[in-house]
Amino acid sequence: MLVVSVALVWLTMASVGACASERPSWVEDPRLAFPEPRWVVGTGEERASAEREPALAVRLAAESAQNELARSIRVRVEAVTETRTLEITGGTAARFEQSFSDRSATSTAVSLDLRRLETWYDPTSETAYAVCAVERPVVAESLRARSEAALQEAAALTQEAQALEGAGRSNEALPRWAQALVELGRIGEDLLLARGLHPDPRDQELWQRLRELRETAAAGQARLAGRSVTSVDDAVFVVVSQLSRAVAADARPAILVPAATVRDSRMSSPFGRFLAQALAHQLTREGWTVLRAELAGPVREAARASGAQAVLLTSTWDNPQGVRIATGLHRLDDGRLLAAAETALPAAGLAATGLSALPQNAGEALADQQQFRREEVLDQDLRLEVWTSKGDDAPVFLAGERVQIFVRVDRPCHLRLIYHLADGRRALLVDDLWLDDSKVNRVYCLPDEFEVDAPFGAEVLQAFASTEPLPRLVTRMQDGYPIISESLASANNKTRGLKKAKPKARFAEVRMTLTTMPR
């Protein structure tokens, strides 16, 4: 997920009093004041109380509006991405930023003067309202301009690295290659965000320049690694060596190393799980502090609870020649890319592991992901988080393990959970469950646990939350669960159609991919 960085807005009582004089039109319908498709809008609403004075209510409403705007932009970006685009960045930033902390959603910084934030306090109802909006073309153009300047700087870095390498000064060239890969990863994030907000014909040329520079930098890193790659051990050694050279020994953060994902998806694979274990082992040998998540929560919370300061995210890109391995070391506090490394494992090296680089149902799962993105509701104006007993970051479950599911919402709402099994069936785990005030901003654990069994592969937990009752789906009982008889497209359209039928309904959709495999 790529989201817009937003700063907290602190408002004085004087500003609260000033905005209480006249009710703005956007309080009733913000899209009249900020019409689609030019604007992306987030709104916030907070009640004042004896413990929450009006100034605080206004500030919290402003924060909610900005975070809602960030989530809405993230959904737009995911809705237009394609594998060939995300391959340029390795998909790691998008994967990391899908989880967001309690108060902030941060990633790609957008200048604050490009967004409009307005607040209003109604003393009669003692309610604070806020709206935060950005003009899609304006923000996209700003990001492209920044990307063009950064591409020039990255090109200069690669030229400098090539000159140093040609002069036999490999120890000086290697940090330049590493720095170039990091900068190119950040450019990729900017271009993804720009494309998601407002596509432009220039995008193709910018992506081509980015791709060529990334391939040059990755090849330069590989040449200077000092070890040819023929096995997984070689690949892991090269990647960890590159990361270790990019981050000084006295500045290395404590890290988590989750399972590697497949391409730009949230799926993992038997090879992805094995690769993460090998990377963690080699990092420890190189003096890094590698931790295990102690909390079964969203990745940020789980990582912080474990004491980690960064997350090493890895994606694998299968091809006829073998598999490309792309890693990114991201800081937890702001998602910033600290270091990046790439290498290619030949097909023979992959075959020697006896493990597949894809889950058993990869073709069907990837097709489903495209279907999920069709007709997706872009205005995510209700906050919904979902995770499992192994977190939300591409968790892997083995046969016989038990799965617990947790959710958290930011206002009373109806909840629906659909579990998409590897064999194509879709189980309706929860249907139109009302989460009342007592469950708002609290972790709710589903009372049932689920045991992992065949068939194995990539499976998806799809969650919907709405302030309006959800329309019923057609089901049949099978193996003790209500199985949805409707197609994926029909079930999605029926549930998502509620937002179109009732525009004032607050709505959110979250999907999380789990990978199940035999022991």
Short mmCIF file of C-alpha atoms in Angstrom, two decimals:
data_model
loop_
_atom_site.label_atom_id
_atom_site.label_comp_id
_atom_site.label_asym_id
_atom_site.label_seq_id
_atom_site.Cartn_x
_atom_site.Cartn_y
_atom_site.Cartn_z
CA MET A 1 0.00 0.00 0.00
CA LEU A 2 1.26 3.35 -0.81
CA VAL A 3 -0.21 6.13 1.21
CA VAL A 4 0.22 9.85 1.62
CA SER A 5 2.19 11.18 4.57
CA VAL A 6 0.08 13.58 6.59
CA ALA A 7 1.02 15.75 9.54
CA LEU A 8 -1.15 16.11 12.61
CA VAL A 9 -3.02 19.38 12.70
CA TRP A 10 -3.25 21.12 16.07
CA LEU A 11 -6.13 23.58 16.31
CA THR A 12 -6.71 26.13 19.04
CA MET A 13 -10.01 26.93 20.73
CA ALA A 14 -10.09 30.18 18.76
CA SER A 15 -10.15 28.25 15.48
CA VAL A 16 -12.89 26.02 16.87
CA GLY A 17 -15.03 29.01 17.72
CA ALA A 18 -14.46 30.57 14.33
CA CYS A 19 -15.58 27.51 12.39
CA ALA A 20 -18.71 27.06 14.50
CA SER A 21 -20.43 30.08 12.92
CA GLU A 22 -21.65 28.54 9.65
CA ARG A 23 -22.20 24.91 8.69
CA PRO A 24 -20.01 24.09 5.65
CA SER A 25 -21.62 22.29 2.75
CA TRP A 26 -19.07 19.47 2.92
CA VAL A 27 -20.41 18.31 6.31
CA GLU A 28 -23.49 16.88 4.57
CA ASP A 29 -21.78 15.64 1.41
CA PRO A 30 -18.03 16.29 0.98
CA ARG A 31 -18.16 15.18 -2.66
CA LEU A 32 -20.26 18.21 -3.56
CA ALA A 33 -17.46 20.51 -2.39
CA PHE A 34 -14.70 18.18 -3.69
CA PRO A 35 -16.22 16.35 -6.67
CA GLU A 36 -14.91 13.18 -8.24
CA PRO A 37 -12.93 12.38 -10.22
CA ARG A 38 -10.66 15.36 -9.61
CA TRP A 39 -10.50 15.07 -5.83
CA VAL A 40 -9.77 12.27 -3.38
CA VAL A 41 -11.47 12.92 -0.06
CA GLY A 42 -11.24 11.72 3.53
CA THR A 43 -13.60 12.73 6.33
CA GLY A 44 -13.52 12.59 10.12
CA GLU A 45 -16.11 12.95 12.85
CA GLU A 46 -15.59 13.01 16.64
CA ARG A 47 -17.91 13.76 19.55
CA ALA A 48 -16.80 16.04 22.38
CA SER A 49 -17.36 14.94 25.97
CA ALA A 50 -16.39 15.73 29.54
CA GLU A 51 -13.08 13.95 28.91
CA ARG A 52 -12.69 15.24 25.36
CA GLU A 53 -12.94 19.00 25.02
CA PRO A 54 -13.91 20.53 21.65
CA ALA A 55 -10.35 21.38 20.63
CA LEU A 56 -9.27 17.77 21.10
CA ALA A 57 -12.33 16.49 19.25
CA VAL A 58 -11.47 18.76 16.30
CA ARG A 59 -7.87 17.56 16.27
CA LEU A 60 -8.92 13.90 16.37
CA ALA A 61 -11.43 14.48 13.57
CA ALA A 62 -8.65 16.07 11.49
CA GLU A 63 -6.38 13.08 12.09
CA SER A 64 -9.17 10.68 11.10
CA ALA A 65 -9.84 12.63 7.90
CA GLN A 66 -6.17 12.55 6.91
CA ASN A 67 -5.81 8.83 7.66
CA GLU A 68 -9.01 8.08 5.76
CA LEU A 69 -7.65 10.01 2.80
CA ALA A 70 -4.44 7.99 2.96
CA ARG A 71 -6.33 4.68 2.96
CA SER A 72 -8.51 5.81 0.06
CA ILE A 73 -5.43 6.64 -1.99
CA ARG A 74 -3.89 3.27 -1.14
CA VAL A 75 -6.95 1.45 -2.50
CA ARG A 76 -6.81 3.50 -5.71
CA VAL A 77 -3.14 2.61 -6.18
CA GLU A 78 -3.75 -1.09 -5.64
CA ALA A 79 -6.71 -1.02 -8.02
CA VAL A 80 -4.59 0.10 -10.99
CA THR A 81 -1.33 -1.75 -10.37
CA GLU A 82 -0.20 -4.56 -12.62
CA THR A 83 2.49 -7.18 -12.18
CA ARG A 84 4.80 -5.58 -14.74
CA THR A 85 4.64 -2.29 -12.83
CA LEU A 86 5.19 -3.65 -9.34
CA GLU A 87 8.01 -5.86 -10.57
CA ILE A 88 10.14 -2.76 -10.94
CA THR A 89 9.99 -2.04 -7.20
CA GLY A 90 9.87 -5.65 -6.09
CA GLY A 91 6.50 -5.07 -4.48
CA THR A 92 8.07 -4.71 -1.04
CA ALA A 93 6.93 -1.18 -0.20
CA ALA A 94 3.35 -1.91 -1.21
CA ARG A 95 3.37 -5.04 0.95
CA PHE A 96 4.78 -3.29 4.01
CA GLU A 97 2.43 -0.34 3.89
CA GLN A 98 -0.75 -2.40 3.82
CA SER A 99 -0.64 -2.37 7.63
CA PHE A 100 -1.05 0.93 9.40
CA SER A 101 -0.55 2.05 12.97
CA ASP A 102 -3.21 3.37 15.34
CA ARG A 103 -2.73 7.05 14.62
CA SER A 104 -0.80 7.45 11.41
CA ALA A 105 -0.55 6.07 7.90
CA THR A 106 2.73 7.08 6.33
CA SER A 107 4.83 6.27 3.30
CA THR A 108 5.44 8.40 0.26
CA ALA A 109 5.63 12.03 1.36
CA VAL A 110 3.45 14.53 -0.43
CA SER A 111 3.95 18.22 0.29
CA LEU A 112 1.34 19.44 2.74
CA ASP A 113 0.51 22.47 0.60
CA LEU A 114 -1.00 20.05 -1.94
CA ARG A 115 -3.79 19.00 0.39
CA ARG A 116 -6.75 20.91 1.78
CA LEU A 117 -7.84 20.32 5.36
CA GLU A 118 -10.95 21.98 6.79
CA THR A 119 -12.62 21.51 10.17
CA TRP A 120 -15.90 22.59 11.73
CA TYR A 121 -17.32 22.20 15.23
CA ASP A 122 -21.06 22.04 15.87
CA PRO A 123 -21.74 23.19 19.46
CA THR A 124 -25.35 22.02 19.28
CA SER A 125 -24.47 18.36 18.74
CA GLU A 126 -21.00 18.78 20.32
CA THR A 127 -19.50 17.13 17.26
CA ALA A 128 -16.34 17.98 15.36
CA TYR A 129 -16.16 17.41 11.59
CA ALA A 130 -13.16 17.43 9.27
CA VAL A 131 -12.50 16.94 5.58
CA CYS A 132 -9.12 16.38 3.94
CA ALA A 133 -8.80 16.39 0.15
CA VAL A 134 -6.14 16.35 -2.55
CA GLU A 135 -6.44 17.14 -6.24
CA ARG A 136 -5.39 14.00 -8.01
CA PRO A 137 -3.72 15.65 -11.06
CA VAL A 138 -1.85 18.18 -8.91
CA VAL A 139 -0.40 15.60 -6.54
CA ALA A 140 0.43 13.21 -9.39
CA GLU A 141 2.27 15.94 -11.28
CA SER A 142 4.27 16.83 -8.18
CA LEU A 143 5.28 13.20 -7.74
CA ARG A 144 6.32 12.85 -11.38
CA ALA A 145 8.43 16.00 -11.18
CA ARG A 146 10.14 14.64 -8.08
CA SER A 147 10.66 11.30 -9.82
CA GLU A 148 12.28 12.91 -12.88
CA ALA A 149 14.74 14.80 -10.69
CA ALA A 150 15.49 11.65 -8.68
CA LEU A 151 16.02 9.62 -11.86
CA GLN A 152 18.70 12.07 -12.94
CA GLU A 153 20.41 11.72 -9.57
CA ALA A 154 20.19 7.92 -9.75
CA ALA A 155 21.67 7.95 -13.25
CA ALA A 156 24.57 10.03 -11.94
CA LEU A 157 25.08 7.50 -9.13
CA THR A 158 25.24 4.60 -11.57
CA GLN A 159 27.71 6.45 -13.80
CA GLU A 160 29.89 7.15 -10.80
CA ALA A 161 29.73 3.50 -9.73
CA GLN A 162 30.64 2.34 -13.23
CA ALA A 163 33.61 4.72 -13.34
CA LEU A 164 34.88 3.51 -9.95
CA GLU A 165 34.43 -0.11 -10.96
CA GLY A 166 36.27 0.51 -14.23
CA ALA A 167 39.15 2.06 -12.29
CA GLY A 168 39.43 -1.05 -10.14
CA ARG A 169 38.01 0.64 -7.04
CA SER A 170 35.35 -1.99 -6.32
CA ASN A 171 35.09 -1.23 -2.60
CA GLU A 172 34.05 2.31 -3.44
CA ALA A 173 31.76 1.28 -6.30
CA LEU A 174 29.66 -1.18 -4.31
CA PRO A 175 28.10 1.38 -1.91
CA ARG A 176 27.14 3.51 -4.94
CA TRP A 177 25.34 0.56 -6.53
CA ALA A 178 23.56 -0.14 -3.25
CA GLN A 179 22.56 3.50 -2.84
CA ALA A 180 21.28 3.61 -6.41
CA LEU A 181 19.00 0.59 -5.79
CA VAL A 182 17.54 2.24 -2.70
CA GLU A 183 16.88 5.52 -4.52
CA LEU A 184 15.31 3.65 -7.44
CA GLY A 185 13.00 1.83 -5.03
CA ARG A 186 11.78 5.16 -3.68
CA ILE A 187 11.21 6.47 -7.19
CA GLY A 188 9.13 3.40 -7.93
CA GLU A 189 6.91 4.17 -4.95
CA ASP A 190 6.36 7.74 -6.19
CA LEU A 191 5.50 6.58 -9.70
CA LEU A 192 3.08 3.96 -8.43
CA LEU A 193 1.30 6.60 -6.39
CA ALA A 194 1.22 9.06 -9.30
CA ARG A 195 -0.19 6.43 -11.63
CA GLY A 196 -2.82 5.43 -9.08
CA LEU A 197 -3.95 9.01 -8.65
CA HIS A 198 -3.87 10.26 -12.23
CA PRO A 199 -2.30 8.25 -15.10
CA ASP A 200 -0.31 10.15 -17.69
CA PRO A 201 1.23 9.16 -21.06
CA ARG A 202 4.66 10.09 -19.70
CA ASP A 203 4.46 7.23 -17.19
CA GLN A 204 5.66 4.64 -19.70
CA GLU A 205 8.87 6.57 -20.43
CA LEU A 206 9.55 7.15 -16.72
CA TRP A 207 8.99 3.46 -15.94
CA GLN A 208 11.33 2.46 -18.77
CA ARG A 209 14.09 4.70 -17.44
CA LEU A 210 13.53 3.32 -13.95
CA ARG A 211 13.63 -0.28 -15.19
CA GLU A 212 16.87 0.22 -17.11
CA LEU A 213 18.60 1.91 -14.18
CA ARG A 214 17.41 -0.76 -11.74
CA GLU A 215 18.69 -3.56 -13.95
CA THR A 216 22.04 -1.78 -14.31
CA ALA A 217 22.36 -1.27 -10.55
CA ALA A 218 21.35 -4.83 -9.72
CA ALA A 219 23.86 -6.19 -12.24
CA GLY A 220 26.57 -3.97 -10.75
CA GLN A 221 25.85 -5.22 -7.26
CA ALA A 222 25.91 -8.83 -8.46
CA ARG A 223 29.26 -8.41 -10.25
CA LEU A 224 30.94 -7.15 -7.12
CA ALA A 225 29.40 -9.68 -4.72
CA GLY A 226 32.46 -11.90 -5.04
CA ARG A 227 30.49 -15.13 -5.46
CA SER A 228 28.65 -16.64 -8.39
CA VAL A 229 25.11 -17.79 -7.69
CA THR A 230 24.31 -21.42 -8.43
CA SER A 231 22.48 -22.45 -5.23
CA VAL A 232 20.18 -21.00 -2.58
CA ASP A 233 23.16 -20.72 -0.23
CA ASP A 234 24.96 -18.61 -2.83
CA ALA A 235 21.90 -16.40 -3.38
CA VAL A 236 21.42 -15.83 0.35
CA PHE A 237 25.10 -15.07 0.84
CA VAL A 238 25.05 -12.49 -1.97
CA VAL A 239 21.88 -10.77 -0.74
CA VAL A 240 23.02 -10.57 2.88
CA SER A 241 26.46 -9.34 1.83
CA GLN A 242 24.85 -6.54 -0.17
CA LEU A 243 22.62 -5.54 2.74
CA SER A 244 25.53 -5.64 5.18
CA ARG A 245 27.63 -3.41 2.96
CA ALA A 246 24.75 -0.94 2.62
CA VAL A 247 24.15 -0.53 6.37
CA ALA A 248 27.05 0.19 8.73
CA ALA A 249 27.55 -2.40 11.47
CA ASP A 250 26.90 0.13 14.24
CA ALA A 251 23.67 1.32 12.57
CA ARG A 252 21.99 -2.01 11.88
CA PRO A 253 18.46 -2.21 13.26
CA ALA A 254 16.91 -5.27 14.88
CA ILE A 255 14.77 -6.87 12.18
CA LEU A 256 11.98 -9.30 11.42
CA VAL A 257 12.21 -11.59 8.37
CA PRO A 258 8.75 -12.80 7.26
CA ALA A 259 8.20 -15.32 4.48
CA ALA A 260 9.01 -14.19 0.96
CA THR A 261 6.01 -13.42 -1.24
CA VAL A 262 5.28 -14.41 -4.83
CA ARG A 263 5.58 -11.54 -7.34
CA ASP A 264 3.39 -8.57 -6.38
CA SER A 265 0.94 -10.69 -4.38
CA ARG A 266 0.56 -11.44 -0.68
CA MET A 267 0.97 -15.16 -1.42
CA SER A 268 3.94 -17.12 -0.20
CA SER A 269 5.20 -20.55 -1.28
CA PRO A 270 7.21 -23.49 0.07
CA PHE A 271 10.33 -21.89 -1.42
CA GLY A 272 9.41 -18.46 0.00
CA ARG A 273 9.17 -19.88 3.52
CA PHE A 274 12.50 -21.71 3.14
CA LEU A 275 14.18 -18.61 1.67
CA ALA A 276 13.13 -16.44 4.63
CA GLN A 277 14.54 -18.98 7.07
CA ALA A 278 17.83 -19.10 5.16
CA LEU A 279 18.06 -15.29 5.04
CA ALA A 280 17.40 -15.03 8.79
CA HIS A 281 20.12 -17.59 9.51
CA GLN A 282 22.69 -15.85 7.29
CA LEU A 283 21.85 -12.43 8.70
CA THR A 284 22.45 -13.75 12.21
CA ARG A 285 25.82 -15.15 11.11
CA GLU A 286 26.70 -11.71 9.71
CA GLY A 287 26.02 -10.08 13.07
CA TRP A 288 22.48 -8.80 12.51
CA THR A 289 19.88 -9.05 15.27
CA VAL A 290 16.98 -11.10 13.92
CA LEU A 291 13.85 -11.28 16.07
CA ARG A 292 10.64 -13.27 16.03
CA ALA A 293 7.23 -11.63 16.26
CA GLU A 294 5.82 -12.22 19.72
CA LEU A 295 2.39 -10.71 19.10
CA ALA A 296 -0.26 -12.08 16.76
CA GLY A 297 -1.28 -8.71 15.39
CA PRO A 298 -0.83 -6.37 12.42
CA VAL A 299 2.76 -6.35 11.23
CA ARG A 300 3.65 -2.95 12.68
CA GLU A 301 2.27 -3.79 16.12
CA ALA A 302 3.76 -7.28 16.13
CA ALA A 303 7.15 -5.95 15.06
CA ARG A 304 7.20 -3.19 17.66
CA ALA A 305 6.12 -5.60 20.40
CA SER A 306 9.06 -7.84 19.51
CA GLY A 307 11.48 -4.91 19.73
CA ALA A 308 12.18 -4.86 15.99
CA GLN A 309 13.07 -1.58 14.30
CA ALA A 310 12.86 -2.76 10.70
CA VAL A 311 11.36 -5.47 8.49
CA LEU A 312 13.19 -7.29 5.69
CA LEU A 313 10.66 -7.94 2.93
CA THR A 314 11.46 -10.28 0.07
CA SER A 315 9.60 -11.06 -3.14
CA THR A 316 10.38 -13.77 -5.68
CA TRP A 317 9.79 -13.39 -9.42
CA ASP A 318 9.68 -16.72 -11.24
CA ASN A 319 10.73 -16.97 -14.88
CA PRO A 320 11.94 -19.73 -17.25
CA GLN A 321 15.55 -19.07 -16.24
CA GLY A 322 14.87 -19.50 -12.53
CA VAL A 323 13.76 -16.95 -9.96
CA ARG A 324 14.72 -13.35 -9.22
CA ILE A 325 14.99 -12.49 -5.54
CA ALA A 326 14.36 -8.85 -4.52
CA THR A 327 14.72 -7.68 -0.94
CA GLY A 328 14.03 -4.38 0.79
CA LEU A 329 14.90 -3.39 4.37
CA HIS A 330 12.18 -0.99 5.62
CA ARG A 331 12.22 1.09 8.76
CA LEU A 332 9.21 0.52 10.99
CA ASP A 333 8.65 4.09 12.11
CA ASP A 334 8.05 5.53 8.64
CA GLY A 335 8.38 2.64 6.14
CA ARG A 336 11.50 4.21 4.60
CA LEU A 337 13.65 1.91 2.49
CA LEU A 338 17.06 1.60 4.16
CA ALA A 339 18.71 -0.92 1.86
CA ALA A 340 17.87 -3.08 -1.14
CA ALA A 341 19.49 -6.09 -2.77
CA GLU A 342 18.74 -8.37 -5.70
CA THR A 343 20.05 -11.57 -7.19
CA ALA A 344 18.94 -14.32 -9.57
CA LEU A 345 18.82 -18.03 -8.70
CA PRO A 346 19.14 -20.28 -11.78
CA ALA A 347 16.46 -22.88 -12.44
CA ALA A 348 18.87 -25.68 -11.51
CA GLY A 349 19.49 -24.08 -8.12
CA LEU A 350 15.76 -23.80 -7.49
CA ALA A 351 15.18 -27.40 -8.60
CA ALA A 352 17.88 -28.60 -6.19
CA THR A 353 15.77 -27.42 -3.24
CA GLY A 354 12.87 -29.63 -4.27
CA LEU A 355 10.54 -26.74 -3.42
CA SER A 356 8.09 -24.85 -5.57
CA ALA A 357 8.40 -21.08 -6.02
CA LEU A 358 4.61 -20.92 -6.41
CA PRO A 359 1.73 -22.14 -4.22
CA GLN A 360 -0.18 -25.13 -5.55
CA ASN A 361 -3.07 -23.03 -6.90
CA ALA A 362 -1.02 -20.05 -8.10
CA GLY A 363 -2.81 -19.59 -11.42
CA GLU A 364 -6.28 -19.56 -9.90
CA ALA A 365 -5.16 -17.35 -6.99
CA LEU A 366 -3.57 -14.73 -9.24
CA ALA A 367 -6.69 -14.69 -11.43
CA ASP A 368 -8.82 -14.17 -8.32
CA GLN A 369 -6.66 -11.22 -7.31
CA GLN A 370 -7.48 -9.49 -10.58
CA GLN A 371 -11.16 -10.21 -10.02
CA PHE A 372 -10.94 -8.74 -6.50
CA ARG A 373 -9.67 -5.48 -7.97
CA ARG A 374 -12.54 -5.12 -10.45
CA GLU A 375 -15.29 -2.76 -9.31
CA GLU A 376 -13.57 -2.33 -5.95
CA VAL A 377 -15.06 0.41 -3.78
CA LEU A 378 -12.43 3.13 -3.74
CA ASP A 379 -13.84 5.27 -0.93
CA GLN A 380 -12.69 3.41 2.17
CA ASP A 381 -14.27 5.63 4.80
CA LEU A 382 -14.41 3.16 7.66
CA ARG A 383 -11.31 1.68 9.24
CA LEU A 384 -11.08 -2.10 9.29
CA GLU A 385 -8.11 -4.27 10.26
CA VAL A 386 -7.96 -8.06 10.01
CA TRP A 387 -5.21 -10.46 11.04
CA THR A 388 -4.60 -14.05 12.07
CA SER A 389 -2.81 -15.79 14.91
CA LYS A 390 0.29 -15.46 12.71
CA GLY A 391 -0.29 -11.80 11.87
CA ASP A 392 -1.31 -10.22 8.58
CA ASP A 393 1.92 -10.16 6.58
CA ALA A 394 1.71 -13.13 4.18
CA PRO A 395 1.29 -15.71 6.99
CA VAL A 396 2.08 -19.36 6.28
CA PHE A 397 0.19 -22.17 8.01
CA LEU A 398 1.13 -25.84 7.95
CA ALA A 399 -1.24 -28.83 7.93
CA GLY A 400 -2.74 -29.40 11.36
CA GLU A 401 -2.12 -25.87 12.65
CA ARG A 402 -5.05 -23.91 14.00
CA VAL A 403 -5.96 -20.46 12.70
CA GLN A 404 -7.54 -17.73 14.81
CA ILE A 405 -8.95 -14.59 13.17
CA PHE A 406 -9.02 -11.10 14.72
CA VAL A 407 -10.64 -7.85 13.57
CA ARG A 408 -10.70 -4.23 14.71
CA VAL A 409 -12.93 -1.36 13.53
CA ASP A 410 -13.12 2.33 14.36
CA ARG A 411 -16.92 2.69 14.60
CA PRO A 412 -20.01 0.48 15.09
CA CYS A 413 -20.63 -1.54 11.93
CA HIS A 414 -21.82 -4.76 10.33
CA LEU A 415 -19.09 -7.32 9.57
CA ARG A 416 -18.85 -9.99 6.88
CA LEU A 417 -15.96 -12.46 6.53
CA ILE A 418 -15.55 -14.66 3.46
CA TYR A 419 -12.81 -17.30 3.30
CA HIS A 420 -11.69 -18.26 -0.21
CA LEU A 421 -10.30 -21.80 -0.07
CA ALA A 422 -7.55 -23.15 -2.31
CA ASP A 423 -10.03 -25.44 -4.11
CA GLY A 424 -12.17 -22.48 -5.23
CA ARG A 425 -14.94 -22.78 -2.64
CA ARG A 426 -15.90 -19.67 -0.68
CA ALA A 427 -16.99 -20.13 2.93
CA LEU A 428 -19.11 -17.47 4.63
CA LEU A 429 -17.47 -17.43 8.07
CA VAL A 430 -19.34 -14.41 9.43
CA ASP A 431 -22.39 -12.78 7.92
CA ASP A 432 -23.71 -9.36 8.93
CA LEU A 433 -22.35 -9.52 12.48
CA TRP A 434 -23.08 -6.28 14.36
CA LEU A 435 -20.07 -4.84 16.20
CA ASP A 436 -21.44 -2.33 18.69
CA ASP A 437 -19.82 0.54 20.59
CA SER A 438 -18.30 -1.85 23.11
CA LYS A 439 -16.16 -3.40 20.35
CA VAL A 440 -15.00 -0.17 18.65
CA ASN A 441 -11.20 0.23 18.62
CA ARG A 442 -10.88 -3.09 20.43
CA VAL A 443 -9.59 -6.41 19.18
CA TYR A 444 -12.44 -8.80 18.44
CA CYS A 445 -11.50 -12.49 18.17
CA LEU A 446 -13.79 -14.79 16.24
CA PRO A 447 -15.02 -17.47 18.62
CA ASP A 448 -14.27 -20.31 16.16
CA GLU A 449 -10.81 -21.63 15.31
CA PHE A 450 -10.04 -23.29 11.99
CA GLU A 451 -7.69 -26.22 11.39
CA VAL A 452 -5.50 -26.28 8.27
CA ASP A 453 -6.11 -29.24 5.98
CA ALA A 454 -5.86 -30.15 2.29
CA PRO A 455 -6.22 -28.81 -0.35
CA PHE A 456 -3.27 -26.48 0.18
CA GLY A 457 -2.26 -23.28 -1.56
CA ALA A 458 -2.98 -19.56 -1.49
CA GLU A 459 -6.21 -18.75 0.36
CA VAL A 460 -7.81 -15.36 0.95
CA LEU A 461 -9.66 -13.93 3.92
CA GLN A 462 -11.94 -11.17 2.62
CA ALA A 463 -13.56 -8.83 5.16
CA PHE A 464 -16.31 -6.24 4.64
CA ALA A 465 -17.51 -3.68 7.18
CA SER A 466 -20.44 -1.32 6.70
CA THR A 467 -22.53 1.02 8.83
CA GLU A 468 -25.56 -0.33 6.91
CA PRO A 469 -26.76 -3.97 7.02
CA LEU A 470 -25.08 -6.09 4.36
CA PRO A 471 -27.17 -7.74 1.61
CA ARG A 472 -27.63 -11.50 1.91
CA LEU A 473 -25.65 -13.98 -0.17
CA VAL A 474 -26.90 -17.31 -1.50
CA THR A 475 -25.26 -20.20 0.39
CA ARG A 476 -25.44 -23.96 0.84
CA MET A 477 -24.17 -26.02 3.79
CA GLN A 478 -21.11 -28.18 3.12
CA ASP A 479 -18.63 -29.72 5.59
CA GLY A 480 -20.25 -27.75 8.39
CA TYR A 481 -19.83 -24.34 6.74
CA PRO A 482 -22.14 -22.16 4.64
CA ILE A 483 -20.52 -22.20 1.17
CA ILE A 484 -21.37 -19.29 -1.14
CA SER A 485 -23.19 -20.50 -4.25
CA GLU A 486 -22.67 -17.25 -6.15
CA SER A 487 -19.60 -16.50 -8.24
CA LEU A 488 -16.81 -14.30 -6.89
CA ALA A 489 -17.88 -11.46 -9.19
CA SER A 490 -21.52 -11.76 -8.09
CA ALA A 491 -20.71 -11.88 -4.37
CA ASN A 492 -18.35 -8.91 -4.67
CA ASN A 493 -20.78 -6.83 -6.70
CA LYS A 494 -23.67 -7.55 -4.34
CA THR A 495 -21.71 -6.56 -1.24
CA ARG A 496 -19.90 -3.61 -2.82
CA GLY A 497 -23.12 -2.46 -4.44
CA LEU A 498 -24.39 -1.39 -1.02
CA LYS A 499 -22.00 1.56 -1.12
CA LYS A 500 -23.36 2.66 -4.50
CA ALA A 501 -26.99 2.22 -3.39
CA LYS A 502 -26.44 4.13 -0.15
CA PRO A 503 -23.64 6.65 -0.74
CA LYS A 504 -23.70 7.90 2.86
CA ALA A 505 -22.97 4.42 4.21
CA ARG A 506 -19.46 4.06 5.59
CA PHE A 507 -17.77 1.05 4.06
CA ALA A 508 -14.44 -0.80 4.10
CA GLU A 509 -13.02 -3.90 2.48
CA VAL A 510 -9.81 -5.67 3.49
CA ARG A 511 -8.23 -8.78 1.99
CA MET A 512 -5.45 -10.88 3.45
CA THR A 513 -3.74 -13.80 1.76
CA LEU A 514 -2.74 -16.88 3.74
CA THR A 515 -0.63 -19.68 2.29
CA THR A 516 -1.30 -23.22 3.51
CA MET A 517 1.03 -26.13 2.82
CA PRO A 518 1.69 -29.70 3.96
CA ARG A 519 4.27 -30.35 6.64
#
